[in-house]
Amino acid sequence: MIKAKSLSRSRFGSVDRRRFLAQCAGAAALSGVASRAFADDPLDALMDDGRAGQFGQDFDQASRTVHMPKATAPMLSPATEQFTQKAIAAYDEIVARGGWPTVPHVDELRVGNRHPSVVDLRQRLSLSGDIDPNAVAAANDTYDSYVEAAIRRFQARHGVTVDGVLRASTLAALNVPAAIRRDQLKVNIARLKTLTTNLGPRYVVVNIPAARVEAIENDVAVSRHTAVVGKVDRPSPDINSKIVQVNFNPFWTVPVSIVRKDLIPIMQDKPDYLTDNHIRIFDPNHKEVQPSEINWYSDDAVHYTFREDPGDHNSLGRIRINFPSQYGVYMHDTPLKNLFGEDFRYDSSGCCRVQNVQALVVWLLDGTKGWTADKVEQAIKSGDQVNVNLTKPIPLHWVYVTGWSASDGIVQFRDDIYSRDGLGAPAIPATTKL
């Protein structure tokens, strides 16, 4: 069984989990599935800024000619393969014309700055269709509102913090050669051909490289969630399954792999850790034993069951979503909400943590008799263990797609975090936060 998150960092490391829990306390209750879920995603933040006119006072109507993304366009739908094929043709033309220029190094640029690199930056953004053509005619070295808006769009397309500021992570993504981006799309078209058939009217997609979850209904993304997925050395697997059950206030049973890799070393250093973190030990006869009865300098511990009690401290948070798979993984809540604010969200041991998971559960239970949004809220607040079987299981797809074009025609790329594309594309530095 694969653990839902990396205990070596989040639970068994030096980070004080309770400090994080205190910071997360008081989170607002569910107030609507789509509105809350879309607020989690950088792409949607970009569009919200656009609708609110927050690209700067000088951002005029001409810039509206740049096609903006649609929050409701699902990453995986029957249209994805077709639009990605069109994107490949467009990138073939870019490569045939010599690609785009490398943007010279600069520590940071924002609105109002002047720098020679901005001239190349404008040209780079023009060739990828991110900036209004009217903003490229002259050799302008001012980082104005046109450039800021283009950077926001670029950042959203590449899963980087959407703030309109040019930093290391955005610069690294800008300087991936056009040929690699084209080849990335070609690698992914083969994946999409097997993924975009027989999807059905309602399904859930976890795109692992994007660390994002989408609930799709009638080819519309009705709910979108930031996620935390598997670390490079403990990757999340590709899965085709069906969501069959939701657990409220679940126990967490520590997988043997986590006991061996993480729990034994930490108990050698901190003998009170299990007691302090509400994790109880049971022998093969289901009799509870004390930590002092186990030899932590041997493999004895792998023969015991370690179970964490429900509660705000629980590694699974208040909700777990179950589905059959050979990997023993699941989707769940987490007390460590701060991790959703990072660009680099590859921190679990294979499972998928879901931001605003309550909204997703409301959507999943639509059609399961008696399970309204209010009932979900009550179940969580009760603190009692409640298991709900879905009346109609929902198809679930965990996929590895690093380059695609959705039905809105916007081409998107993500870092090849598990090095499965075989292209040697450079990793985007994980130095900034959402």
Short mmCIF file of C-alpha atoms in Angstrom, two decimals:
data_model
loop_
_atom_site.label_atom_id
_atom_site.label_comp_id
_atom_site.label_asym_id
_atom_site.label_seq_id
_atom_site.Cartn_x
_atom_site.Cartn_y
_atom_site.Cartn_z
CA MET A 1 0.00 0.00 0.00
CA ILE A 2 1.34 3.42 -0.91
CA LYS A 3 1.15 6.17 1.66
CA ALA A 4 -0.87 9.26 0.93
CA LYS A 5 1.99 11.65 1.58
CA SER A 6 5.68 11.75 2.30
CA LEU A 7 6.14 11.15 6.00
CA SER A 8 9.83 11.77 5.71
CA ARG A 9 9.05 15.40 4.99
CA SER A 10 5.56 16.12 6.29
CA ARG A 11 5.17 13.88 9.32
CA PHE A 12 8.57 12.49 10.26
CA GLY A 13 10.70 15.48 9.34
CA SER A 14 11.63 18.52 11.36
CA VAL A 15 8.54 20.46 10.33
CA ASP A 16 6.10 21.06 13.16
CA ARG A 17 2.83 19.71 11.81
CA ARG A 18 0.74 21.38 14.47
CA ARG A 19 2.05 24.76 13.43
CA PHE A 20 0.74 24.09 9.96
CA LEU A 21 -2.57 22.91 11.34
CA ALA A 22 -2.90 26.10 13.32
CA GLN A 23 -2.29 28.13 10.19
CA CYS A 24 -4.97 26.14 8.38
CA ALA A 25 -7.56 26.43 11.15
CA GLY A 26 -10.67 28.36 10.39
CA ALA A 27 -10.85 27.45 6.70
CA ALA A 28 -14.18 28.43 5.24
CA ALA A 29 -16.90 25.81 4.87
CA LEU A 30 -18.17 24.67 1.51
CA SER A 31 -19.96 27.47 -0.34
CA GLY A 32 -20.50 26.03 -3.81
CA VAL A 33 -18.72 23.33 -5.79
CA ALA A 34 -17.66 25.12 -8.93
CA SER A 35 -16.78 28.54 -7.50
CA ARG A 36 -14.64 27.18 -4.68
CA ALA A 37 -12.96 24.53 -6.77
CA PHE A 38 -12.01 26.85 -9.62
CA ALA A 39 -10.46 29.30 -7.16
CA ASP A 40 -7.78 26.67 -6.41
CA ASP A 41 -6.29 26.72 -9.89
CA PRO A 42 -3.72 29.20 -11.30
CA LEU A 43 -5.41 29.13 -14.68
CA ASP A 44 -8.64 30.30 -13.12
CA ALA A 45 -6.84 32.93 -11.08
CA LEU A 46 -5.53 34.33 -14.34
CA MET A 47 -8.99 34.54 -15.83
CA ASP A 48 -10.41 36.09 -12.68
CA ASP A 49 -7.77 38.81 -12.93
CA GLY A 50 -8.67 39.38 -16.56
CA ARG A 51 -12.37 39.71 -15.80
CA ALA A 52 -11.65 42.08 -12.96
CA GLY A 53 -9.43 44.29 -15.13
CA GLN A 54 -6.37 43.79 -12.93
CA PHE A 55 -3.75 43.59 -15.69
CA GLY A 56 -2.84 47.24 -15.17
CA GLN A 57 -4.36 50.61 -15.97
CA ASP A 58 -2.68 50.75 -19.39
CA PHE A 59 -3.89 47.33 -20.47
CA ASP A 60 -6.15 48.40 -23.32
CA GLN A 61 -8.78 46.64 -25.35
CA ALA A 62 -6.34 45.64 -28.10
CA SER A 63 -4.87 42.98 -25.81
CA ARG A 64 -8.21 41.19 -25.76
CA THR A 65 -7.24 39.77 -29.17
CA VAL A 66 -5.02 37.25 -27.34
CA HIS A 67 -7.08 34.12 -26.80
CA MET A 68 -7.47 33.46 -23.10
CA PRO A 69 -8.00 30.03 -21.49
CA LYS A 70 -11.38 28.76 -20.36
CA ALA A 71 -11.75 27.44 -16.85
CA THR A 72 -14.39 24.98 -17.99
CA ALA A 73 -12.27 23.39 -20.74
CA PRO A 74 -11.25 19.95 -19.41
CA MET A 75 -7.70 18.73 -19.81
CA LEU A 76 -8.95 15.30 -20.87
CA SER A 77 -11.97 15.07 -23.16
CA PRO A 78 -12.80 13.59 -26.58
CA ALA A 79 -11.60 16.88 -28.12
CA THR A 80 -8.14 16.86 -26.51
CA GLU A 81 -6.44 14.64 -29.08
CA GLN A 82 -7.78 16.68 -32.02
CA PHE A 83 -6.72 20.02 -30.54
CA THR A 84 -3.31 18.64 -29.57
CA GLN A 85 -2.76 17.49 -33.15
CA LYS A 86 -3.45 21.05 -34.29
CA ALA A 87 -0.98 22.32 -31.70
CA ILE A 88 1.71 19.98 -33.07
CA ALA A 89 1.21 21.45 -36.55
CA ALA A 90 1.52 24.97 -35.16
CA TYR A 91 4.70 24.10 -33.24
CA ASP A 92 6.12 22.40 -36.34
CA GLU A 93 5.85 25.77 -38.07
CA ILE A 94 7.52 27.57 -35.17
CA VAL A 95 10.41 25.09 -35.23
CA ALA A 96 10.71 25.36 -39.03
CA ARG A 97 11.11 29.14 -38.67
CA GLY A 98 13.97 28.69 -36.23
CA GLY A 99 12.10 28.49 -32.94
CA TRP A 100 12.11 31.31 -30.44
CA PRO A 101 14.96 33.31 -28.89
CA THR A 102 16.50 32.55 -25.53
CA VAL A 103 15.63 35.22 -22.99
CA PRO A 104 18.85 36.39 -21.31
CA HIS A 105 19.16 35.83 -17.59
CA VAL A 106 17.66 38.41 -15.27
CA ASP A 107 16.95 38.00 -11.56
CA GLU A 108 13.46 39.49 -11.59
CA LEU A 109 11.32 41.77 -13.72
CA ARG A 110 7.95 43.31 -13.03
CA VAL A 111 5.75 46.13 -14.33
CA GLY A 112 7.67 49.39 -14.66
CA ASN A 113 11.14 47.82 -14.94
CA ARG A 114 13.38 48.45 -17.95
CA HIS A 115 15.92 45.89 -19.09
CA PRO A 116 17.46 44.84 -22.43
CA SER A 117 16.12 41.31 -21.90
CA VAL A 118 12.57 42.60 -22.34
CA VAL A 119 13.15 43.01 -26.09
CA ASP A 120 13.86 39.27 -26.47
CA LEU A 121 11.09 38.50 -24.00
CA ARG A 122 8.51 40.26 -26.18
CA GLN A 123 9.66 38.34 -29.24
CA ARG A 124 9.59 35.05 -27.32
CA LEU A 125 6.04 35.71 -26.08
CA SER A 126 4.94 36.74 -29.55
CA LEU A 127 6.10 33.50 -31.18
CA SER A 128 4.14 31.42 -28.67
CA GLY A 129 1.05 33.60 -29.07
CA ASP A 130 1.04 34.93 -25.52
CA ILE A 131 1.36 38.66 -26.18
CA ASP A 132 -0.72 41.05 -28.24
CA PRO A 133 0.96 41.56 -31.65
CA ASN A 134 0.67 45.35 -31.20
CA ALA A 135 3.10 45.11 -28.28
CA VAL A 136 5.97 43.64 -30.33
CA ALA A 137 6.32 46.05 -33.22
CA ALA A 138 8.99 48.23 -31.61
CA ALA A 139 12.18 47.26 -29.72
CA ASN A 140 10.65 48.25 -26.40
CA ASP A 141 12.69 47.34 -23.31
CA THR A 142 9.98 48.35 -20.81
CA TYR A 143 8.20 45.66 -18.84
CA ASP A 144 4.77 47.20 -19.33
CA SER A 145 1.26 45.90 -18.74
CA TYR A 146 1.23 44.13 -22.12
CA VAL A 147 4.24 42.07 -21.05
CA GLU A 148 2.81 41.44 -17.60
CA ALA A 149 -0.47 40.15 -19.06
CA ALA A 150 1.43 37.92 -21.48
CA ILE A 151 3.57 36.50 -18.67
CA ARG A 152 0.44 35.74 -16.65
CA ARG A 153 -0.99 33.83 -19.58
CA PHE A 154 2.30 32.01 -20.13
CA GLN A 155 2.56 31.11 -16.44
CA ALA A 156 -0.95 29.67 -16.42
CA ARG A 157 -0.13 27.55 -19.47
CA HIS A 158 2.95 26.10 -17.76
CA GLY A 159 1.71 25.54 -14.22
CA VAL A 160 3.88 28.28 -12.74
CA THR A 161 2.75 30.83 -10.16
CA VAL A 162 0.44 33.29 -11.93
CA ASP A 163 1.63 36.68 -10.74
CA GLY A 164 2.93 38.43 -13.87
CA VAL A 165 6.47 38.63 -12.46
CA LEU A 166 9.41 37.16 -14.36
CA ARG A 167 11.39 34.98 -11.95
CA ALA A 168 13.61 31.90 -12.27
CA SER A 169 10.79 29.37 -12.68
CA THR A 170 9.07 31.36 -15.44
CA LEU A 171 12.38 32.10 -17.17
CA ALA A 172 13.28 28.40 -17.15
CA ALA A 173 9.97 27.52 -18.80
CA LEU A 174 10.39 30.30 -21.36
CA ASN A 175 13.80 28.98 -22.38
CA VAL A 176 12.78 25.40 -23.09
CA PRO A 177 13.45 25.19 -26.87
CA ALA A 178 10.51 25.13 -29.25
CA ALA A 179 11.67 21.78 -30.67
CA ILE A 180 11.46 20.15 -27.24
CA ARG A 181 7.99 21.58 -26.69
CA ARG A 182 6.91 20.27 -30.10
CA ASP A 183 8.35 16.84 -29.35
CA GLN A 184 6.67 16.90 -25.95
CA LEU A 185 3.31 17.28 -27.67
CA LYS A 186 4.15 14.39 -30.00
CA VAL A 187 5.01 12.13 -27.07
CA ASN A 188 1.73 12.99 -25.40
CA ILE A 189 -0.44 12.53 -28.48
CA ALA A 190 0.28 8.81 -28.24
CA ARG A 191 -0.96 8.82 -24.65
CA LEU A 192 -4.04 10.85 -25.51
CA LYS A 193 -5.11 8.41 -28.24
CA THR A 194 -5.60 5.74 -25.59
CA LEU A 195 -7.10 8.07 -22.99
CA THR A 196 -9.75 10.02 -24.84
CA THR A 197 -12.07 7.20 -25.89
CA ASN A 198 -15.12 5.91 -24.00
CA LEU A 199 -14.83 8.52 -21.26
CA GLY A 200 -18.56 8.72 -20.58
CA PRO A 201 -20.62 11.69 -19.33
CA ARG A 202 -19.17 11.95 -15.79
CA TYR A 203 -15.60 11.16 -14.77
CA VAL A 204 -12.67 12.37 -12.67
CA VAL A 205 -9.16 12.99 -14.01
CA VAL A 206 -5.95 13.33 -12.01
CA ASN A 207 -3.20 14.67 -14.27
CA ILE A 208 -0.09 13.73 -12.33
CA PRO A 209 2.47 16.12 -13.92
CA ALA A 210 0.00 19.01 -13.53
CA ALA A 211 -0.82 17.96 -9.96
CA ARG A 212 -4.44 18.79 -10.72
CA VAL A 213 -7.81 17.08 -10.36
CA GLU A 214 -10.82 17.76 -12.57
CA ALA A 215 -14.40 16.56 -12.31
CA ILE A 216 -15.84 16.41 -15.83
CA GLU A 217 -19.51 16.36 -16.70
CA ASN A 218 -20.77 16.44 -20.30
CA ASP A 219 -17.33 17.59 -21.54
CA VAL A 220 -17.22 20.49 -19.08
CA ALA A 221 -14.83 20.82 -16.13
CA VAL A 222 -17.36 21.54 -13.39
CA SER A 223 -14.86 21.26 -10.54
CA ARG A 224 -11.10 21.75 -10.56
CA HIS A 225 -8.71 21.15 -7.67
CA THR A 226 -5.03 21.65 -6.95
CA ALA A 227 -3.42 18.36 -5.89
CA VAL A 228 -0.30 16.94 -4.29
CA VAL A 229 0.93 13.73 -5.92
CA GLY A 230 3.80 11.26 -5.64
CA LYS A 231 7.43 12.15 -5.16
CA VAL A 232 9.95 11.34 -7.87
CA ASP A 233 11.17 8.29 -5.94
CA ARG A 234 7.61 7.25 -4.96
CA PRO A 235 5.61 8.13 -8.06
CA SER A 236 1.84 8.11 -8.42
CA PRO A 237 0.77 5.35 -10.83
CA ASP A 238 -1.38 5.51 -13.95
CA ILE A 239 -4.83 4.24 -13.01
CA ASN A 240 -8.12 3.48 -14.73
CA SER A 241 -10.70 2.63 -12.10
CA LYS A 242 -14.00 3.78 -10.60
CA ILE A 243 -14.64 5.74 -7.41
CA VAL A 244 -16.88 3.53 -5.28
CA GLN A 245 -16.77 4.92 -1.73
CA VAL A 246 -16.19 8.00 0.41
CA ASN A 247 -14.95 7.74 4.00
CA PHE A 248 -15.60 10.58 6.44
CA ASN A 249 -13.26 10.91 9.44
CA PRO A 250 -11.22 7.83 8.45
CA PHE A 251 -8.54 5.93 10.27
CA TRP A 252 -5.19 5.73 8.54
CA THR A 253 -3.29 2.44 8.55
CA VAL A 254 0.41 2.97 7.90
CA PRO A 255 1.59 0.89 4.90
CA VAL A 256 4.47 -1.52 5.47
CA SER A 257 6.63 0.41 2.99
CA ILE A 258 6.24 3.56 5.08
CA VAL A 259 6.90 1.65 8.30
CA ARG A 260 10.17 0.39 6.88
CA LYS A 261 11.34 3.57 5.11
CA ASP A 262 10.11 6.25 7.50
CA LEU A 263 8.62 5.04 10.75
CA ILE A 264 11.45 2.84 12.01
CA PRO A 265 14.14 5.53 11.51
CA ILE A 266 12.08 8.22 13.23
CA MET A 267 11.27 5.97 16.21
CA GLN A 268 14.98 5.33 16.68
CA ASP A 269 15.41 9.08 17.04
CA LYS A 270 12.09 10.05 18.69
CA PRO A 271 10.66 7.21 20.81
CA ASP A 272 7.57 9.25 21.76
CA TYR A 273 6.58 10.05 18.20
CA LEU A 274 3.77 7.50 17.84
CA THR A 275 2.18 8.46 21.14
CA ASP A 276 2.43 12.15 20.40
CA ASN A 277 0.79 11.68 17.00
CA HIS A 278 -2.13 9.43 17.98
CA ILE A 279 -0.79 6.34 16.20
CA ARG A 280 -1.58 3.05 17.94
CA ILE A 281 0.10 -0.33 17.44
CA PHE A 282 -1.64 -3.71 17.13
CA ASP A 283 -0.08 -7.16 16.96
CA PRO A 284 -1.25 -9.92 14.54
CA ASN A 285 -3.93 -10.90 17.10
CA HIS A 286 -5.30 -7.33 17.11
CA LYS A 287 -4.02 -6.73 20.63
CA GLU A 288 -2.72 -3.22 21.28
CA VAL A 289 0.94 -3.01 22.25
CA GLN A 290 3.16 -0.17 23.42
CA PRO A 291 6.04 1.33 21.39
CA SER A 292 8.50 0.24 24.08
CA GLU A 293 7.65 -3.41 23.35
CA ILE A 294 9.10 -3.22 19.81
CA ASN A 295 12.77 -3.44 18.87
CA TRP A 296 13.15 -0.40 16.60
CA TYR A 297 16.66 -1.45 15.59
CA SER A 298 15.34 -4.47 13.73
CA ASP A 299 12.56 -5.24 11.22
CA ASP A 300 10.18 -6.37 13.97
CA ALA A 301 7.96 -3.34 13.40
CA VAL A 302 6.86 -4.49 9.93
CA HIS A 303 4.92 -7.34 11.58
CA TYR A 304 2.62 -4.93 13.44
CA THR A 305 -0.27 -2.76 12.33
CA PHE A 306 0.05 0.99 12.91
CA ARG A 307 -3.24 2.88 12.92
CA GLU A 308 -3.73 6.61 13.27
CA ASP A 309 -6.93 7.73 14.98
CA PRO A 310 -9.38 10.01 13.14
CA GLY A 311 -9.28 13.75 13.74
CA ASP A 312 -7.79 17.00 12.49
CA HIS A 313 -4.33 15.55 13.04
CA ASN A 314 -4.98 12.53 10.82
CA SER A 315 -2.78 12.17 7.76
CA LEU A 316 -5.86 11.67 5.58
CA GLY A 317 -7.61 14.72 6.96
CA ARG A 318 -11.37 14.33 7.20
CA ILE A 319 -12.09 12.60 3.87
CA ARG A 320 -10.79 9.65 1.90
CA ILE A 321 -11.99 8.67 -1.60
CA ASN A 322 -11.67 4.97 -2.40
CA PHE A 323 -11.39 3.09 -5.69
CA PRO A 324 -10.11 -0.38 -6.58
CA SER A 325 -6.51 -0.57 -7.80
CA GLN A 326 -3.55 -2.89 -7.51
CA TYR A 327 -1.48 -0.06 -6.03
CA GLY A 328 -3.46 0.52 -2.83
CA VAL A 329 -3.61 4.29 -3.36
CA TYR A 330 -6.47 6.70 -2.79
CA MET A 331 -7.43 10.37 -2.89
CA HIS A 332 -7.86 12.28 0.34
CA ASP A 333 -7.87 15.43 2.40
CA THR A 334 -4.80 16.53 4.39
CA PRO A 335 -4.04 18.64 7.46
CA LEU A 336 -1.07 20.13 5.59
CA LYS A 337 -2.98 22.64 3.47
CA ASN A 338 0.15 24.73 2.98
CA LEU A 339 1.48 22.22 0.43
CA PHE A 340 -1.23 23.22 -2.04
CA GLY A 341 0.40 26.64 -2.23
CA GLU A 342 3.61 25.34 -3.80
CA ASP A 343 4.48 25.14 -7.47
CA PHE A 344 6.31 21.86 -6.87
CA ARG A 345 3.55 19.61 -5.50
CA TYR A 346 5.19 16.19 -5.68
CA ASP A 347 5.39 15.30 -2.00
CA SER A 348 3.35 12.15 -1.36
CA SER A 349 4.25 8.47 -1.45
CA GLY A 350 1.88 7.80 -4.33
CA CYS A 351 -1.57 8.88 -3.16
CA CYS A 352 -3.28 12.10 -4.25
CA ARG A 353 -4.14 14.86 -1.78
CA VAL A 354 -6.95 17.09 -3.04
CA GLN A 355 -7.50 20.74 -2.19
CA ASN A 356 -11.12 21.58 -1.33
CA VAL A 357 -11.87 17.86 -1.45
CA GLN A 358 -15.24 18.50 0.18
CA ALA A 359 -16.50 20.16 -3.00
CA LEU A 360 -15.38 17.18 -5.05
CA VAL A 361 -17.17 14.81 -2.69
CA VAL A 362 -20.42 16.77 -3.00
CA TRP A 363 -20.21 16.30 -6.77
CA LEU A 364 -19.34 12.61 -6.43
CA LEU A 365 -22.32 11.97 -4.14
CA ASP A 366 -24.79 13.75 -6.37
CA GLY A 367 -27.22 10.95 -7.16
CA THR A 368 -26.49 9.01 -3.96
CA LYS A 369 -29.72 9.28 -2.02
CA GLY A 370 -29.70 11.64 0.95
CA TRP A 371 -26.20 13.01 0.41
CA THR A 372 -26.64 16.72 -0.10
CA ALA A 373 -23.96 19.36 0.50
CA ASP A 374 -25.43 19.96 3.97
CA LYS A 375 -25.30 16.24 4.79
CA VAL A 376 -21.64 16.11 3.74
CA GLU A 377 -20.90 19.08 5.99
CA GLN A 378 -22.67 17.43 8.91
CA ALA A 379 -20.79 14.16 8.44
CA ILE A 380 -17.45 15.93 8.55
CA LYS A 381 -18.31 17.99 11.63
CA SER A 382 -19.68 15.00 13.54
CA GLY A 383 -16.23 13.46 13.86
CA ASP A 384 -17.81 10.02 13.48
CA GLN A 385 -16.59 7.46 10.99
CA VAL A 386 -19.07 7.30 8.13
CA ASN A 387 -18.63 5.22 4.99
CA VAL A 388 -20.77 6.04 1.96
CA ASN A 389 -20.98 3.81 -1.11
CA LEU A 390 -21.74 5.66 -4.33
CA THR A 391 -24.99 4.57 -5.93
CA LYS A 392 -23.29 4.81 -9.31
CA PRO A 393 -19.47 4.52 -9.30
CA ILE A 394 -17.66 7.36 -11.10
CA PRO A 395 -14.92 6.51 -13.65
CA LEU A 396 -11.48 7.69 -12.51
CA HIS A 397 -8.35 8.24 -14.59
CA TRP A 398 -4.90 9.00 -13.19
CA VAL A 399 -2.91 10.03 -16.25
CA TYR A 400 0.56 11.27 -17.12
CA VAL A 401 0.15 14.06 -19.68
CA THR A 402 2.82 16.78 -19.87
CA GLY A 403 1.66 18.58 -23.00
CA TRP A 404 -1.82 19.06 -24.47
CA SER A 405 -4.32 21.46 -25.98
CA ALA A 406 -7.83 21.47 -24.54
CA SER A 407 -11.03 22.42 -26.33
CA ASP A 408 -10.24 26.11 -25.83
CA GLY A 409 -7.25 25.74 -28.16
CA ILE A 410 -4.75 26.81 -25.48
CA VAL A 411 -1.55 24.74 -25.48
CA GLN A 412 -0.34 23.76 -22.03
CA PHE A 413 2.85 22.14 -20.76
CA ARG A 414 3.98 20.71 -17.45
CA ASP A 415 7.33 19.56 -16.15
CA ASP A 416 8.20 15.94 -16.95
CA ILE A 417 8.59 15.26 -13.26
CA TYR A 418 9.10 11.48 -13.59
CA SER A 419 11.30 11.75 -16.73
CA ARG A 420 8.90 9.63 -18.78
CA ASP A 421 8.93 11.77 -21.94
CA GLY A 422 12.50 10.83 -22.79
CA LEU A 423 13.31 14.32 -24.07
CA GLY A 424 15.69 15.58 -21.41
CA ALA A 425 13.69 18.76 -20.90
CA PRO A 426 15.05 20.82 -18.01
CA ALA A 427 13.10 20.85 -14.79
CA ILE A 428 11.42 24.05 -13.71
CA PRO A 429 12.91 25.28 -10.41
CA ALA A 430 10.56 24.85 -7.46
CA THR A 431 11.44 28.18 -5.86
CA THR A 432 8.16 30.08 -5.83
CA LYS A 433 4.75 29.58 -4.27
CA LEU A 434 1.21 30.30 -5.34
#
